[in-house]
Every structure is written in structure tokens, then in C-alpha cells.
Coordinates of C-alpha atoms (C1' of nucleotides) in Angstrom, one line a residue:
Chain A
X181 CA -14.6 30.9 7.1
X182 CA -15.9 27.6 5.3
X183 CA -18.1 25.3 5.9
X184 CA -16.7 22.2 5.6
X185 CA -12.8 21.8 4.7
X186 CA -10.6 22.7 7.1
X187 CA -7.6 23.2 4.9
X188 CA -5.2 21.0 6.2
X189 CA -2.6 19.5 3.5
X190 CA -3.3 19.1 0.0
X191 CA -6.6 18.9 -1.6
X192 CA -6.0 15.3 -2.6
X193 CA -4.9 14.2 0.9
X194 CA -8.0 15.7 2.3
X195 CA -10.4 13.6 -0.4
X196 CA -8.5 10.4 0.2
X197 CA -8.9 10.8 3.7
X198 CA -12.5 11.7 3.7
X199 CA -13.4 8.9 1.1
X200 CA -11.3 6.4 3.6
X201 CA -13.6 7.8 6.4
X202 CA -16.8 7.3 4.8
X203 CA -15.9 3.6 4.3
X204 CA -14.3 3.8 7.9
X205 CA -17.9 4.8 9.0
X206 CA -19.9 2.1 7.0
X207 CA -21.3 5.1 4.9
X208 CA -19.6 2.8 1.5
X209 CA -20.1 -0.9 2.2
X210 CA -18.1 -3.2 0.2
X211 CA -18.7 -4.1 -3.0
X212 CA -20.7 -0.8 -3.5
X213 CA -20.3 1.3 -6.4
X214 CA -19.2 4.9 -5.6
X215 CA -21.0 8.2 -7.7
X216 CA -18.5 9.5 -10.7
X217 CA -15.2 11.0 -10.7
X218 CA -17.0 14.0 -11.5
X219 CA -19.8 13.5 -9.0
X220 CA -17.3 12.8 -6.6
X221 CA -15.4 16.0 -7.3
X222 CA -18.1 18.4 -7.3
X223 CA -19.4 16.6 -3.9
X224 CA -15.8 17.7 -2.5
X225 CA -15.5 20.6 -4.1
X226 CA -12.4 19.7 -5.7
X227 CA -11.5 19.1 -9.4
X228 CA -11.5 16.1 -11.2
X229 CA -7.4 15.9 -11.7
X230 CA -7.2 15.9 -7.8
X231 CA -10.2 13.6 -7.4
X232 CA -8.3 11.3 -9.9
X233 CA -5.4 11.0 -8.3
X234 CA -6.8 10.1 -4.4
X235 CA -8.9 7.6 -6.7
X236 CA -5.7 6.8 -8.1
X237 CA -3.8 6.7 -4.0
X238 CA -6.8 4.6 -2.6
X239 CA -6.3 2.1 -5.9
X240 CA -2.8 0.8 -5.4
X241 CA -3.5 0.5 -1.4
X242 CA -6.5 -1.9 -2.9
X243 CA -9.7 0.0 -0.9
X244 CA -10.8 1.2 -3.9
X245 CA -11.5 -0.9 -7.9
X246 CA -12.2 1.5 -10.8
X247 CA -13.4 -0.4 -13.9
X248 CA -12.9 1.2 -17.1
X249 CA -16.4 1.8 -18.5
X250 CA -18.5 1.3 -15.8
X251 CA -17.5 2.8 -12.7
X252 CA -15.8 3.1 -8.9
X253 CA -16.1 -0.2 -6.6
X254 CA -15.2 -0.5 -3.0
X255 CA -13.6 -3.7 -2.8
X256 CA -14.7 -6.2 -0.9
X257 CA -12.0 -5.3 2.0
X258 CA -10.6 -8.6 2.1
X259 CA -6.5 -9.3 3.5
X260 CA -6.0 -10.0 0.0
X261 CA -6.8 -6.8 -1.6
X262 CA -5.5 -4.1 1.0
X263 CA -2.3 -6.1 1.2
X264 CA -1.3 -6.3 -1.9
X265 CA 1.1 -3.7 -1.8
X266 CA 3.3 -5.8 0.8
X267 CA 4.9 -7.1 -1.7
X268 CA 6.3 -4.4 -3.4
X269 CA 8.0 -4.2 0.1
X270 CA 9.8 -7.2 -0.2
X271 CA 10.7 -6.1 -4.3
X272 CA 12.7 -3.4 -3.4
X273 CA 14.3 -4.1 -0.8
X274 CA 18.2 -5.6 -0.2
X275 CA 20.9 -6.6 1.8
X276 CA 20.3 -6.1 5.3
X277 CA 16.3 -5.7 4.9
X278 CA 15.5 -9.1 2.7
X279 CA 17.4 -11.2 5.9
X280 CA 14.7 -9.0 8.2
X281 CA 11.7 -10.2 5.7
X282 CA 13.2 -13.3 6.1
X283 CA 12.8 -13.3 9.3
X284 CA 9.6 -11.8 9.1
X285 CA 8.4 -14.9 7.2
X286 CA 10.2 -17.4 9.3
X287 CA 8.1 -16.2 12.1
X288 CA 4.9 -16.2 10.3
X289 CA 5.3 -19.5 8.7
X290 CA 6.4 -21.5 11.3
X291 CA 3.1 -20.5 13.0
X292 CA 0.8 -20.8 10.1
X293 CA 2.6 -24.6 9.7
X294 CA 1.8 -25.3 13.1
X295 CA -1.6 -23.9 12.7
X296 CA -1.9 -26.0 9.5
X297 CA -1.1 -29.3 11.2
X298 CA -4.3 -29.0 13.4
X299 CA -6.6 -27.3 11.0
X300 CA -6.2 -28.9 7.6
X301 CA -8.9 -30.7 5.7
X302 CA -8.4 -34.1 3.4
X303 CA -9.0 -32.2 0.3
X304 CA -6.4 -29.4 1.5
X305 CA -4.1 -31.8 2.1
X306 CA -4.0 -33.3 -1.1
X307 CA -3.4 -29.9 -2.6
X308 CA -0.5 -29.9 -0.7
X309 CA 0.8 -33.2 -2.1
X310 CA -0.3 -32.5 -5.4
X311 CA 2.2 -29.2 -5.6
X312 CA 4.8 -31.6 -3.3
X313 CA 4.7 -34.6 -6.3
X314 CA 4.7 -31.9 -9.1
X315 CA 7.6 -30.5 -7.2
X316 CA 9.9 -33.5 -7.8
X317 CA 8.3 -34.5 -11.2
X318 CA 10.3 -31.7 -12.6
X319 CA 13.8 -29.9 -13.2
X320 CA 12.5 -26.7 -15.0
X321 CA 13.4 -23.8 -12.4
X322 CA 10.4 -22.1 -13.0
X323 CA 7.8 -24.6 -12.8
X324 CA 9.4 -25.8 -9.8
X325 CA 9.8 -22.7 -8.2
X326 CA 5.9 -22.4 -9.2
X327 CA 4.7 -25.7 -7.5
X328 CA 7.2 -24.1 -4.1
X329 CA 5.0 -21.1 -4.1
X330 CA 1.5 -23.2 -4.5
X331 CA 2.8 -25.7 -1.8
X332 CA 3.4 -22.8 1.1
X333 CA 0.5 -21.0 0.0
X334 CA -1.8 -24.1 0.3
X335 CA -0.3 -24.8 3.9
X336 CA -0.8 -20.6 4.8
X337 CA -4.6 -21.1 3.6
X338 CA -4.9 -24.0 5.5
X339 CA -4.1 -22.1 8.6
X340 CA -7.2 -20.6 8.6
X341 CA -6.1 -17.1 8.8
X342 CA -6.0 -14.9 5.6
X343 CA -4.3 -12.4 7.0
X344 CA -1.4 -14.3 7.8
X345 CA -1.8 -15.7 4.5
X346 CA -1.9 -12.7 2.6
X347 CA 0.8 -11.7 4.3
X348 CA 2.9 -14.5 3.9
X349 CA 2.0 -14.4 0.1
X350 CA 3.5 -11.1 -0.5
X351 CA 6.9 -11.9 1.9
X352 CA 7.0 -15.0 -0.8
X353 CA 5.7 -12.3 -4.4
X354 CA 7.8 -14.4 -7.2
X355 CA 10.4 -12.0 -7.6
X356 CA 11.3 -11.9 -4.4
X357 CA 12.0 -16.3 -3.9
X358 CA 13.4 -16.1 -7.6
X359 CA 15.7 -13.6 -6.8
X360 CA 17.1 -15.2 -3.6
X361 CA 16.7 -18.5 -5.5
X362 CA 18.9 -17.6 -8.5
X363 CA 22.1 -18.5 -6.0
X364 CA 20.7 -20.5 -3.7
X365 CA 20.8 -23.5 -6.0
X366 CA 24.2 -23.7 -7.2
X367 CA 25.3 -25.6 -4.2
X368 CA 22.9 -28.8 -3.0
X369 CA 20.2 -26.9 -2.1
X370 CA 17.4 -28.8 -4.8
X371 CA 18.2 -31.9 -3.1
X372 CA 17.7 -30.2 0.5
X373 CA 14.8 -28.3 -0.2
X374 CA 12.9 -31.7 -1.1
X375 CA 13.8 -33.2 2.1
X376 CA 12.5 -30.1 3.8
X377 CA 9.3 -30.2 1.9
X378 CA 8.8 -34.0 2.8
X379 CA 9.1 -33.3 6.6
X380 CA 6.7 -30.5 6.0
X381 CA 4.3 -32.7 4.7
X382 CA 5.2 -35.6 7.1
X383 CA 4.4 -33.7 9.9
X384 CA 1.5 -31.9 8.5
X385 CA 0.1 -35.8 7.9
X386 CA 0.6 -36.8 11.6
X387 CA -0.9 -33.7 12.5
X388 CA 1.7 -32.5 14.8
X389 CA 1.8 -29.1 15.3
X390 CA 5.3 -28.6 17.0
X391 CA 7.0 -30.6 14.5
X392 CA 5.6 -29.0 11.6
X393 CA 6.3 -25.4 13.5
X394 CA 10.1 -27.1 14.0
X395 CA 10.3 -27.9 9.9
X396 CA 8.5 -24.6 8.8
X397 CA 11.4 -22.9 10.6
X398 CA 14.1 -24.5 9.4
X399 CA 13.1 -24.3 6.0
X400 CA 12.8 -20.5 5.8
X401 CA 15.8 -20.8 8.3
X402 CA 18.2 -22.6 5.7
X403 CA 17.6 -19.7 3.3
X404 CA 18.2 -17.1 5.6
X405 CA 21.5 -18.6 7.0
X406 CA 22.4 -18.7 3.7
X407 CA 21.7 -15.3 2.9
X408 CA 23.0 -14.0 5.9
X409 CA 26.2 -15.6 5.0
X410 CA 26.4 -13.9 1.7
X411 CA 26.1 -10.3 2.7
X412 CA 28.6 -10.7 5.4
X413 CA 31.2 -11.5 2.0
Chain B
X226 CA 5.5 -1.9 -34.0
X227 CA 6.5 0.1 -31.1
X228 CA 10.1 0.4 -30.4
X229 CA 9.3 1.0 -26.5
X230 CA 6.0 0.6 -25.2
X231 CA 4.8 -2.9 -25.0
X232 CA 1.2 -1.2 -24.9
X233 CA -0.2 -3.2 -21.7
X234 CA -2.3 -1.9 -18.7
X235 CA -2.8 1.9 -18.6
X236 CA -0.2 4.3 -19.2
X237 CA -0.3 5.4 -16.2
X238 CA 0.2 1.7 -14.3
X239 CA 3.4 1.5 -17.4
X240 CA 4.7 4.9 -15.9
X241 CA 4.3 3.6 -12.7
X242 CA 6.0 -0.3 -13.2
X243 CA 8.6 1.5 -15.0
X244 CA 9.7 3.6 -12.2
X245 CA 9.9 1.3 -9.8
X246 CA 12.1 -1.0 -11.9
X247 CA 14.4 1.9 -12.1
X248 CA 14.5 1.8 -8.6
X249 CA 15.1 -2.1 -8.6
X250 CA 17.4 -2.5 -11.1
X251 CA 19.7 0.6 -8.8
X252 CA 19.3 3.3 -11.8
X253 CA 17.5 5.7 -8.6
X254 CA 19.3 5.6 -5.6
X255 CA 17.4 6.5 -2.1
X256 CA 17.5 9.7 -1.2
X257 CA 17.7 10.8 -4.9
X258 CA 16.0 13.3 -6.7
X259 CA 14.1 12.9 -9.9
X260 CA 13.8 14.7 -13.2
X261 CA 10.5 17.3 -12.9
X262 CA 7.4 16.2 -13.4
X263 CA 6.9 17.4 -17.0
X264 CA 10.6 16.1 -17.9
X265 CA 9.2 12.5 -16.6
X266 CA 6.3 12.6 -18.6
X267 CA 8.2 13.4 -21.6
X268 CA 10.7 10.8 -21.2
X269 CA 8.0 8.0 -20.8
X270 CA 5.9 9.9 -23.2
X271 CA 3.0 9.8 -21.2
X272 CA 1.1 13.6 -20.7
X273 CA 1.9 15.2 -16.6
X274 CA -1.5 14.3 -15.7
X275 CA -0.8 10.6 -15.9
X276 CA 2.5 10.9 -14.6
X277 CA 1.4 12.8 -11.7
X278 CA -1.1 9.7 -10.5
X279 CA 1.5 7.5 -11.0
X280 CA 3.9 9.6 -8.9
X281 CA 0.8 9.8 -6.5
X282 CA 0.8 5.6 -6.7
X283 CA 4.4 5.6 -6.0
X284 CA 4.0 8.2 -3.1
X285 CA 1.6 6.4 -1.0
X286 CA 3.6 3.1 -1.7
X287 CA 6.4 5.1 0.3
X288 CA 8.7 4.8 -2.3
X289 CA 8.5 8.2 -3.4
X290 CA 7.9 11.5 -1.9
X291 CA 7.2 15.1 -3.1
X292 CA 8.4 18.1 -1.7
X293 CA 6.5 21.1 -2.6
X294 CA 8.3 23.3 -4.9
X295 CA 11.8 21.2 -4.4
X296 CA 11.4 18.1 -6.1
X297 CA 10.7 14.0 -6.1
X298 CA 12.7 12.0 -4.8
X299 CA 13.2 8.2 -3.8
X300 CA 12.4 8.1 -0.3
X301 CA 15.2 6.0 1.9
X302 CA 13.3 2.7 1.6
X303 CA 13.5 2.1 4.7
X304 CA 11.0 -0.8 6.9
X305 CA 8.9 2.4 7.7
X306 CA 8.5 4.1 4.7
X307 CA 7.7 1.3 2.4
X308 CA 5.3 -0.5 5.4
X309 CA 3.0 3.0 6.4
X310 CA 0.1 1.7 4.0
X311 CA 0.0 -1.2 6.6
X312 CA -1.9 1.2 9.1
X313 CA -4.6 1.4 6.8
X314 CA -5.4 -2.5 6.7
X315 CA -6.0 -2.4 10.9
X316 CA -8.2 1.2 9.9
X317 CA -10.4 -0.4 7.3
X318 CA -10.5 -3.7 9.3
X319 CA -13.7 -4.8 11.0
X320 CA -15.3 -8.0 12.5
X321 CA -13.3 -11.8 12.1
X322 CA -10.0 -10.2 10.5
X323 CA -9.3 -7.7 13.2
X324 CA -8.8 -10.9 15.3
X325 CA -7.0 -11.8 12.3
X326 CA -4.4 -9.1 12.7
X327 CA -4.4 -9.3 16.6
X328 CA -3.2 -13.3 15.8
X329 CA -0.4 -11.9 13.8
X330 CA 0.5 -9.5 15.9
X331 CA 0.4 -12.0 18.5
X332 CA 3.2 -13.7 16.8
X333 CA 5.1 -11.0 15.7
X334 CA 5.2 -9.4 19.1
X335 CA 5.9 -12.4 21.5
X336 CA 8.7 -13.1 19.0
X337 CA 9.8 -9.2 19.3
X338 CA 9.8 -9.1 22.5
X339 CA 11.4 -12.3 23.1
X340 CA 14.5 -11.3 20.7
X341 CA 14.0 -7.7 22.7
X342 CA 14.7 -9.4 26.1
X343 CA 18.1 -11.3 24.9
X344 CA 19.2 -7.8 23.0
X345 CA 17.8 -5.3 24.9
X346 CA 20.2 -2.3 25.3
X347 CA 20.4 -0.6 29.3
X348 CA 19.5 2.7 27.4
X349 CA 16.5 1.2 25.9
X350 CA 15.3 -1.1 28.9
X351 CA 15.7 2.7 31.0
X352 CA 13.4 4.2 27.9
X353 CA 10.8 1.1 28.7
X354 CA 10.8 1.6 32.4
X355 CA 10.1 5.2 31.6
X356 CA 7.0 4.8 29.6
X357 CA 5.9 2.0 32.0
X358 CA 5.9 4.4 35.4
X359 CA 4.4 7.4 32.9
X360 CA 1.8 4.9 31.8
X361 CA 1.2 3.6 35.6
X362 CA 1.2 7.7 36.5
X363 CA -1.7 9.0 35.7
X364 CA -5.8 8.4 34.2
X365 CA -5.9 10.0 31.4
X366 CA -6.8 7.1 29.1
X367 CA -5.4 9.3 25.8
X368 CA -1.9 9.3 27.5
X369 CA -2.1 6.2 28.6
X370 CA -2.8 4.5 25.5
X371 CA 0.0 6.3 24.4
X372 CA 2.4 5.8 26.6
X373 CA 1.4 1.9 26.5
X374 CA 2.2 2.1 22.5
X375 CA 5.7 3.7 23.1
X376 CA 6.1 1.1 25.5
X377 CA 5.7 -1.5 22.8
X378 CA 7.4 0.7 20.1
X379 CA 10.7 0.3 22.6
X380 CA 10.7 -3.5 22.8
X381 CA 9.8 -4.2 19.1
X382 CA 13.1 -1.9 17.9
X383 CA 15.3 -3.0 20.4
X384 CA 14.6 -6.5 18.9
X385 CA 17.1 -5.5 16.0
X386 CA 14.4 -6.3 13.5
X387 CA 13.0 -2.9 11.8
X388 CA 10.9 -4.4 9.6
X389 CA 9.5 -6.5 12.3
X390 CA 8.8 -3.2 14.1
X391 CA 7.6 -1.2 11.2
X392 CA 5.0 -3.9 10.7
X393 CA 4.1 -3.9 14.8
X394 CA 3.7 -0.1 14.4
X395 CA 1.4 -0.6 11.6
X396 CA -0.9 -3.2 13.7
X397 CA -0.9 -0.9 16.9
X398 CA -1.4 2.0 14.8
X399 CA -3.6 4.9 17.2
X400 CA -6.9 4.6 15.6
X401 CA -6.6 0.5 15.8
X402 CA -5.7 0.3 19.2
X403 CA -8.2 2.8 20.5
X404 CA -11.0 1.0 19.2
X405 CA -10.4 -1.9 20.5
X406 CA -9.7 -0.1 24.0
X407 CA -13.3 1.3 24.0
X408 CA -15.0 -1.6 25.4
X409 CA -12.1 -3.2 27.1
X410 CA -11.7 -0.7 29.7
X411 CA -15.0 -1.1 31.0
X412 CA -14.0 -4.2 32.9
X413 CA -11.1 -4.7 35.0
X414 CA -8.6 -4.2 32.2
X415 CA -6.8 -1.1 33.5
X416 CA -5.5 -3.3 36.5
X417 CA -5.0 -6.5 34.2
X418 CA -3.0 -4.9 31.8
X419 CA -0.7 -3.0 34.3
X420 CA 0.5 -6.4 35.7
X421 CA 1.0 -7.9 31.9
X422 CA 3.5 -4.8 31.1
X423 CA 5.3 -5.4 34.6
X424 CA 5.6 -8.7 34.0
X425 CA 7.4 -8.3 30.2
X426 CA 9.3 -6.0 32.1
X427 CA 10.6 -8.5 34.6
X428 CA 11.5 -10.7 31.6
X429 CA 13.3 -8.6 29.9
X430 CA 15.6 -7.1 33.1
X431 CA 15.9 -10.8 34.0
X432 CA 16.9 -11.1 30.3
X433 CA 15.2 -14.3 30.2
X434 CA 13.6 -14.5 26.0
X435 CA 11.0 -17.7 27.3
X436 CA 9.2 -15.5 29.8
X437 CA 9.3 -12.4 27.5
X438 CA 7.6 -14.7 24.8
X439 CA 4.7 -16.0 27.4
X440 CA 4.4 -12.8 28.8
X441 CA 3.9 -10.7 25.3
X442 CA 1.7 -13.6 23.9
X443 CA -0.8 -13.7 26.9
X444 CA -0.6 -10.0 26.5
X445 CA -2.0 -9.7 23.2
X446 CA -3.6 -13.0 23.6
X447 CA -5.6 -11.0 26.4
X448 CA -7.3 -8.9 24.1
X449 CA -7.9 -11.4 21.4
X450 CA -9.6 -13.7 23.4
X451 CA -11.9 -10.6 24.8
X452 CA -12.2 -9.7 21.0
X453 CA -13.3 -13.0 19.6
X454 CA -16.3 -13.0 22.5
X455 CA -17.2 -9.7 21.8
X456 CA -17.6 -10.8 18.1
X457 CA -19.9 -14.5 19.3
X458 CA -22.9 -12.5 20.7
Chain C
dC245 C1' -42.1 -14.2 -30.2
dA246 C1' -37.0 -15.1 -29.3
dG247 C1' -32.5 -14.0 -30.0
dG248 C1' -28.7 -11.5 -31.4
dC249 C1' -27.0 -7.2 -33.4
dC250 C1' -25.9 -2.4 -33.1
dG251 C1' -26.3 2.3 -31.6
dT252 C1' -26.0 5.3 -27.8
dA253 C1' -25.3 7.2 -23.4
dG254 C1' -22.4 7.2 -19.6
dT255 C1' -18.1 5.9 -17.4
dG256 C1' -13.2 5.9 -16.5
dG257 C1' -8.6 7.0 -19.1
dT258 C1' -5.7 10.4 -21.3
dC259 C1' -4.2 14.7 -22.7
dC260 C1' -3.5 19.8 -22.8
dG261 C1' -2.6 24.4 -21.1
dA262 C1' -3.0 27.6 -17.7
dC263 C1' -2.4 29.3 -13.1
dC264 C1' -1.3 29.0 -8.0
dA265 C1' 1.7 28.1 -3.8
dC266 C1' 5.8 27.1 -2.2
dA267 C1' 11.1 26.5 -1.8
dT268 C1' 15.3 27.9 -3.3
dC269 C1' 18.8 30.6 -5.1
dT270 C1' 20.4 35.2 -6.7
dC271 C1' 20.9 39.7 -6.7
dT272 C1' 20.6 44.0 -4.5
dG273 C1' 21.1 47.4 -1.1
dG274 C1' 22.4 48.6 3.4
Chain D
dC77 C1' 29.4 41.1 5.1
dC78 C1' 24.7 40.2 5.8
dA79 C1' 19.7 40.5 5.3
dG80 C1' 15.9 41.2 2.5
dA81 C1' 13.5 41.4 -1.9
dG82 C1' 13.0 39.5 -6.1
dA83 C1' 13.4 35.9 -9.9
dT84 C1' 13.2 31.2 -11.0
dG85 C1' 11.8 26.6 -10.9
dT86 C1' 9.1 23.2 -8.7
dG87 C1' 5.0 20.5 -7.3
dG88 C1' -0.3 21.4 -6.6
dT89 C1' -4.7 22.6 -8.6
dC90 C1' -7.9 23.6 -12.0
dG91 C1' -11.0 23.3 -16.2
dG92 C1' -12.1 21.5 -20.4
dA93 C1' -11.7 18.5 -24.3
dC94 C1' -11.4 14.1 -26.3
dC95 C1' -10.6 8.9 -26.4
dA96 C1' -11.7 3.9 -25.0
dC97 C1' -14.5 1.0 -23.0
dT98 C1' -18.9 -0.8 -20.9
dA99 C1' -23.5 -1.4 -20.3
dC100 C1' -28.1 -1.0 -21.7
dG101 C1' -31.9 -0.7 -24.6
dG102 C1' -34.2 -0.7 -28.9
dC103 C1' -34.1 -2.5 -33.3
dC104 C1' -33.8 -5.9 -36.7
dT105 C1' -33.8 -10.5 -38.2
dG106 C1' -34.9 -15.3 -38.0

DNA sequence: CAGGCCGTAGTGGTCCGACCACATCTCTGG
DNA sequence: CCAGAGATGTGGTCGGACCACTACGGCCTG
């Protein structure tokens, strides 16, 4: 009977859909800015409440940038931006599920590490110790905590993979390590954590893959152990 | 001045934050149904039409979902639910990063299938040999392809790790896969790729996590190396 | 002429109220 | 006792109005 929507689902799952197609096709290049909500909604035939809200869907999954004022952008499609919404993941989850991300992250770090060893550049690498020295300089939870997440995420871009880092970034969101940390440090764990760091960086310094795959693992490792260890209580 | 809303971001991103932390902090249990629609936006004291985008927001997150005429309510937060956006990254993905996310998945599945061949259930490895003769069976590249995902499905849950598998599921999602499949098939792949499943499938009858690791990494490793020349001319 | 100021048009953000489509329960009639 | 018809409540959609912000251009000032 129509022309053009086969009237399957709702009228917002069909726009988000057809929006994500034209991008899929190249028809929207990133970085592009899209016609108005209301343009948009008349295209589709739909009204501007529904239009909003796929807007809306394709916004949180970071495909889509709407600046107030001015207008709809495609982002620029980058690991960053369409996996941002990993971390919310790792948020809400518990028990069982944070000793899978865990494990998740042990896997994916251990390889980036590795990856690092090989790939890293001078100026990378002093990053690295920069956020390592800053590390020990302090006792204030946060700031150290701060300098942890800089130091892994430093390594992860080093890897030469965003994906992987993006990835990693979100398995390590600050809620997430603060929330696991919060325990973790009652027993010695400061004092291990900076020895695990230092091998880190030793072995990213001799540029030795396998042993900085070996300390990457155990680091995440020790937490996880850990963790497992408290759920079984 | 307020005695609630701290005024920051958009109502709608508030409504949407706030939910969420009523999820965190346990106030929502999975499974659980929400007040309406118009009872939400009155609590938060935002009108429906923002409260409806940020259910939207919340609803492709997979933390929420909305049954027509029934209700909202908190989806089981499980690996799957919360991990279904991934799909869309390997959709939207084009050029250097799908090589990006077949490296990951690299990792993430020679892992899988290594913890799959030490884990393995005899139910599961009979479910793998299944989808292994189906897939050896017959031409038709759709079932095929299908079969050949199943097949990899199997190995990454009987890992143990669902959110390991939920994030596999994500990178082999139909649309990703089959693209990549276009060209590949032209050459000798068909044959190729038959011997790299039957030769995971040794590992994991033999039980033997090494092989399964080598096996699943030149595997994937296959395709990435094809992909990565495909991308040089 | 150069530069900044300000008004204005256009955009996304929010709100309202009405109606539709669907699921569920309830009440009725057999 | 059961099945069907209805009533009720829910999410889904729509249209229009107004607000908040941005961007651009013309105006005024120096």
C-alpha cells in the first residue's frame, strides 16, 4: 500500500535504523552536518517527538552529535565515540560479571602491554614515567588513582590500536577501578601495586614484549584474585 | 537555590543519570518494573517528552526495556543486554579499525577458545560438531556463514565467560561478518577455512587449551592478514 | 576603514495535551 | 466453570507552542 515504509516496529526504530543506513552507505560522511529535526521528520514522514527520540537513541550510542543552537553532526566514527557506552557496562554491573570484565581487561591488556613494548615512541614513554613518578609522589587516593588510569591508558595508546584502547578505557571508567579500589587497599596492596607498575615499565623499557604481556597480566590478575576471593565470602 | 536539581546538562541527560544511579545504588532491581511514564516525569519534574528520550537513551543502552501497553522495566543486566550496542561499532566500521576490531577479536577469541577447550562440556563439544558437519554439508553461503557463527557462539559460551562471549557476538555480528566474507570467498577460502574449524575442533576433543589458542588465532588471524592487504592497494 | 557590538533568524531543547495501539484484567453471559 | 467482550491502563505517536542557545550579518563606533 505505501511507498516506502514497510511498517515494521515502531516509527522511531524504523528512523534510527534508516538514519544508521544512510551513514552505513556513505550517504552522511563523518563530520557532516545532518538537515533539521524537522527536516528530518518531514523527510521520514514521521513527527518530530519520534524523530527526537532516534536522534536522541543514535546520541548515547555516539553516531550521532547534536549541538544546541546550531545543528545535527555525524561524528567522526572514531573507537572513542561509538564506545562510549562500554562503560556504562562495567557501572552497573556486580558480583559475578565485574570478575568476567576483569577478565575481559586482563586479556586485552596483557596484549596491548605486549604490543606497547614493541611499538612505543621516546616521547610515549616518558608519558608513561611521568604518570609512574606522579604515582609515587603522592598519597591522595584520588590523584593516585588518577595518575593509575593515565599510566594504562598511555601504555593502551601506545599499542597502536584505538580500539583496544577505547575499549580498555571504558573496562577501566573511574567508577568502576574506584569502586573495586575502595577495599582493595586496606591490606598492602599500595605498596604492591607500585612494584607492579615498575615491572610494567621495566619491561616496557627493554622492550620485551613477553615480559611486559607476563606483568600486564598479573597486575589485572592480583585484582581479580582478589575480587574473586571476596564474592566467594 | 534549588533543593534538588543541581541544574547541569539537559534535563533530559539529568533524568537519564538519575535513573541509572537508581539502578546502581540497588533502589531498581532487574527485572523490575517502573512507575509510568507520566508518574516518572513527575517525580523528576521533567515533562513525558523528556522523560520518554531518556527512557529511549536507557533502552538502547539495554538497561531498560519497554513493553507496549505493560510497562518499563530494568532489563536483567545481563553480558547481552547491556553489550547489544557493540554490534553497531563493527556496522558503522570501515577501513583501518575493522582490522582494529578483527585484532581484538583475535585476542578475545583465541583466549575463548583456549579456556573453551580446558572447559568444554560433552553436550556443548556434540553442539560444535553439529554445526561443523552442517557447515561442511552444504553451499549455500547464507547458511554457511551461519552455521560458521553458531559454531563460534558454542566455543566462546562454553568458555564460562558471558561477557567475553557477549562482546564475541557483538564483533561477529551478521552484517560484519558477511562483509568481510564477500571478497574472501573468491579465493580458496571455502577449503582454507574448513580445515581451521577442524583443526579448533581437534584441540578442543584433545582438550589441549595451547593448540585451541594457535588454532583460533591463525583463524581470525587468517582474515586479518587478507583484510589488511585488501586495505594496502 | 577596522573592529566590536547587537539584533535577528534558525537551530536544538522543553513542554503540553490529545489521541492511537496494544496488553491486561474484569465482568458478563453462556 | 470457561470463553469472550469490554473497560482500563500502558507505552507510542502526533502537532504545536515556546524557550535557550548559536551563528551570522549589519550596524554603529572608534
Amino acid at each position: 500500500m505505501d511507498q516506502t515504509a514497510p511498517q515494521k516496529g515502531t516509527v522511531t526504530q524504523r528512523a534510527i535504523e534508516q538514519i544508521k543506513a544512510m551513514i552505513g552507505e556513505g550517504r552522511l560522511e563523518p563530520g557532516q552536518r545532518l538537515p533539521t529535526e524537522r527536516d528530518l521528520a518531514t523527510q521520514l514522514g514521521i513527527s518530530r517527538s519520534s524523530m527526537r527520540e532516534a536522534i536522541r537513541a543514535l546520541t548515547v550510542m555516539g553516531v550521532l552529535e547534536a549541538r544546541h543552537g546550531s545543528g545535527i553532526y555525524v561524528t567522526q566514527l572514531e573507537a572513542g565515540d561509538l564506545l562510549e557506552t562500554f562503560g556504562v557496562v562495567a557501572d552497573l554491573s556486580r558480583g559475578p560479571r565485574l570478575v568476567e570484565l576483569l577478565e575481559v581487561r586482563r586479556v586485552l591488556e596483557s596484549t596491548a602491554t605486549a604490543l606497547a613494548a614493541a611499538r612505543i615512541t621516546p616521547d610515549q614513554l616518558a608519558d608513561v614515567e611521568k604518570h609512574l613518578e606522579a604515582m609515587n609522589a603522592t598519597d591522595d587516593p584520588e590523584e593516585i588513582l588518577s595518575h593509575d588510569l593515565a599510566f594504562h591508558r598511555t601504555i593502551a595508546l601506545a599499542a597502536g590500536n584505538d580500539t583496544m584502547a577505547a575499549i580498555l578505557e571504558g573496562l577501566s571508567s573511574r567508577t568502576f577501578r574506584a569502586r573495586v579500589w575502595r577495599g582493595y587497599q586496606e591490606e598492602d596492596a599500595f605498596a604492591r601495586t607500585r612494584r607492579e607498575h615498575a615491572r610494567i615499565h621495566r619491561a616496557l623499557v627493554a622492550r620485551d614484549p613477553e615480559a611486559a604481556r607476563a606483568a600486564a597480566a598479573a597486575h589485572v590478575g592480583e585484582v581479580e584474585e582478589w575480587l574473586r576471593a571476596q564474592l566467594d565470602e
